[in-house]
Structure formats: structure tokens, C-alpha cells
């Protein structure tokens, strides 16, 4: 049963008023808390295992503690995790070899279109998803063969100890080395840096994407200005927080989840959300995986509000189900990029444009990367 038919069926059976009242009940914490496990045991019960890609380290530890254990307890299906920096190269290799050893993977939004067109993913069975999940997650986050797993934002983070009187509030301040002197860091990632350079140069965020060749020239002229003041081009996600804590940097770009983890532990780090670069990462069920039915059950399970809250607790990377907010510790929702106030000031990356091919057959992302590597080498 499709999502639309599922909701329509519920409305016909229950009546409009009853449907609205019952939907409200679904979103109440006591009801969802009690119903979640019973629902999973009834609808998602199974056996065997599901093989899920993960990033390793604290991310995988959090997933095991907050998500995998709960899924296995509720359904009887064991989770086997495989780890790596990125899933895409392995998924492509397995697809070419005709042997898919995994069931689910995290796929970046800019790499999703080409892989989907190549038939690497299987359609999601939204008939397994309950009404609460379908209502809580925007339709645009539920694609035919992928669903948003989490939203990640690269933001400006700074050491509060270094800015007691006046703190930076924008990417223009990051570029203002006279008013805000001190060592700076940026990621070795062209997408984020081009976006931030355009913001620092005064381009309205509504005009950030797509990045035309003219805008790209503008961004690199702006990057020329800050390049001498960048003492660290960081690569690993944990680097910027550690560099701030060690006072090797005073401000830097940083993944929001890394900054939030440090802040919740009392670190003197502050975040500027304005004009942050927001990206989506998808759950993608892999075509030909060894446990495709269990993969579908896992997706239905992890996207319920309470389980989505557990995913966020384990990773500090929120999925799109905003109903999860009521199940989180009170200090956390104000710090998440699905919070309405924060969501209104970050800028969603145009991943479809990045994936689009240019006249020379290369993607826009390839073009940006080539320009970036040439600029870094200068």
C-alpha cells in the first residue's frame, strides 16, 4: 500500500475527526512510547540479520547503543555493521561485481542521483511505515528508493575564551581578520568553502545555489583573501573541535554534531548557525542485498519518532521526523538543525545541481573539485 493510499485508508475507516484525534494521540509521548515496541513486534517481527553500513568510531558506538539494540529487541533481527569513511565506492564496486554484501548504506545527496539511475537501490516499502512516520517526515524527504537519514550542517564554530568582549556572528566576521584576529581553520572541502566565501562576500543566501561560473570566480577571489590566514585545512571531522580546545584555532568551520557533542560536555565552544551549509544524507536499501526484507523493516523502525530520537541521541545528527523533539532531553532540541529557528537560517545545499553533468561530461561537483585542487596548489 502506498503512503497516500495508507493515509486515505485510515481516514476512510476512522472518519476525519477520529483520524485527527487519533493522529494527535499518536504524537503524544506516552502513547508512542508504549505503542512503539508492540507495533514493531507485530508488524516488523522477523529473524536473521540485516547488514548496515556505518562510519565507525563514536558514530557506530552510538548507533549500536541507541538504535541497533532497540531494533533487535523489538523485532528479533540482528544488526551486523560494516564500517568505512564513505559507502559509495564499496557500493559501486559490489554493484559492478554483481554481488551486494550489504543491505543498507548511507549515501550522500550529491552522489545519490547517478547511483539511483544506475539501479543500485531498491524501492522503499512505505507500506511498512506507520502513519506517525509518514506524517512526521516531509514528503520530499521520502524518495522512491531512498529516505533522508539525517541532516548535517557545517557551521562556524569558535573558542569562547578567545572572544570575551565581541564574538563573530557571521562568515563576514570570519573573513574580517582586523576586527577578529587569530588563527583560523577551514575544511578541505570545496562545497562548504565556496558557500561560505559567497556569504562573506555579501551574496544573498537565496542566490547561493546554483553556483554559476561567475559566482565561482567570485568565491575564489574571496578565498584568496582568507587563504594566508588559514593555519589548518582540516580533513577528519573531529579535528576542528580538538584544535579549538587546544587553542590552535580560534574559529573554524565545523560539523554541527561534533560541535554539539563538545558543547554538551561543557566545552567553551560556540556555534554560529547563520548561513551554515546544510546537506542531506540518505538511507538507501541496496538492490541485491542478502536481507532485503529486513532492510525494509529497519527503515520503517528507525523513522518512528521515538526511534528517530534515539538515532539523534546516538549521533547528534537529526533525522527529518520533527516529532522526535518531544522525546529528546530538554537541552538538545534548541541545538538541533531541525529546530525551526535554526532551520530558518541555514542554507540547504543544492545537491541536485552538484550532481548535474556539464557539457564536458563532468559533474558540477567534479568541476568544483578540480578548481579547488588547482587553487590549493597555488
Phi, psi and omega in degrees: 000131181286166178304312183297315180294324180298312181291321179297320179298316179299318181294321180293318184289319188265341187086153187297313183293319179295322180297316180296315179297318182291325176297318177298320178295322179300327185273359178278140185302312182300318183295311182296319181301319182280326187279334189303309183291321179296319178298316181294319181294328182279313189263331187247007182301143180197203179206177180080218186215172172222134183260118188239129175287143177214169186268358181081183176059215183295331178298309181292323176301317178294320178296318180298314185289316190261337186242303187298314181298318180294320180296314180295319180296321183280330189244339185084006181260124179281148178252125174252119181257141173242143189238156178182171178288317180219147181272332192303313181300319180291321180297316178299317182296317179294323178296317179294326181282348180076022179219107180262114184267347181252165178250325183222145178215155170274126181236126179294147186299325183284342178260349183299312188305312183294322181290324177294315179298331179279359176077030183276348184242155177255152180300146177275137178272088180288350175295340177279342183281140179276171185299323182299319179293317182293325179282329186275344183248124180306141183303326180293345178267001180241097182268175182300316186232021177198153177222143181302126177271317178200163177249126180239137181235131172268125189234175172270123177240145181218162179275112182298335179292335183272347185227068183282326183269314182218124184252153177294144182234000185200171175289336173296323176293324177300322180281345184275086186282347178280312180285325183234072179290161177134161181293141184234159176224151173221156178287153174275052185226114189295323185303310182294316187291324175296317179299315182291324179296320179294321177295316180297332181273001175094007178290128177303139185298333179294343181255006184298312182248147353288157181271099177291168178300325178295317178293325180294318176301318180297318180296317182287331173297321179289322177295329175303324183291324185267342185308315181295344185259000178271113181268347179211122169263099188275153181242305180287143186298331182278350185297311187300320179297314181296321179294324175293314181296325179280357182064025173279336174231153174252334173209152185195160166287154186197145173293136185300322182294323179293317179295318183293322178300318179291317180299318181291342176265007175092010180291146181279054181247140177235156184238138171252112184279332187307128177066018174299152182266109184265129178234153175255143170236133187262150158279128177231119174284128189272129181294130180086007178297159185287343185221059188296323180295319179291329177297319178297321180292323178297315180298318179296323182290310190289344182265000171290153188304310183294320179288326175296323177297320177295321176302315181295319178298324182283334187236341188059025174240103188285137168284177189278352182285100184292344177294347178293339187303327183285349180260001183263155174305144189300335181281347189272314182309321179295348183256003186259149183284359171265353171298135187303319182296318179287317181301333183282346184245349175272164186239122180288128177294141178274081184292329178296321178293319179300325182278346184289141181275143176272181183294336180272004178090349178273153177282163176299325178295318176301317180298315178298318181296317180297317179296321181295312181297322177295318180293318180296328183283345183288000000 
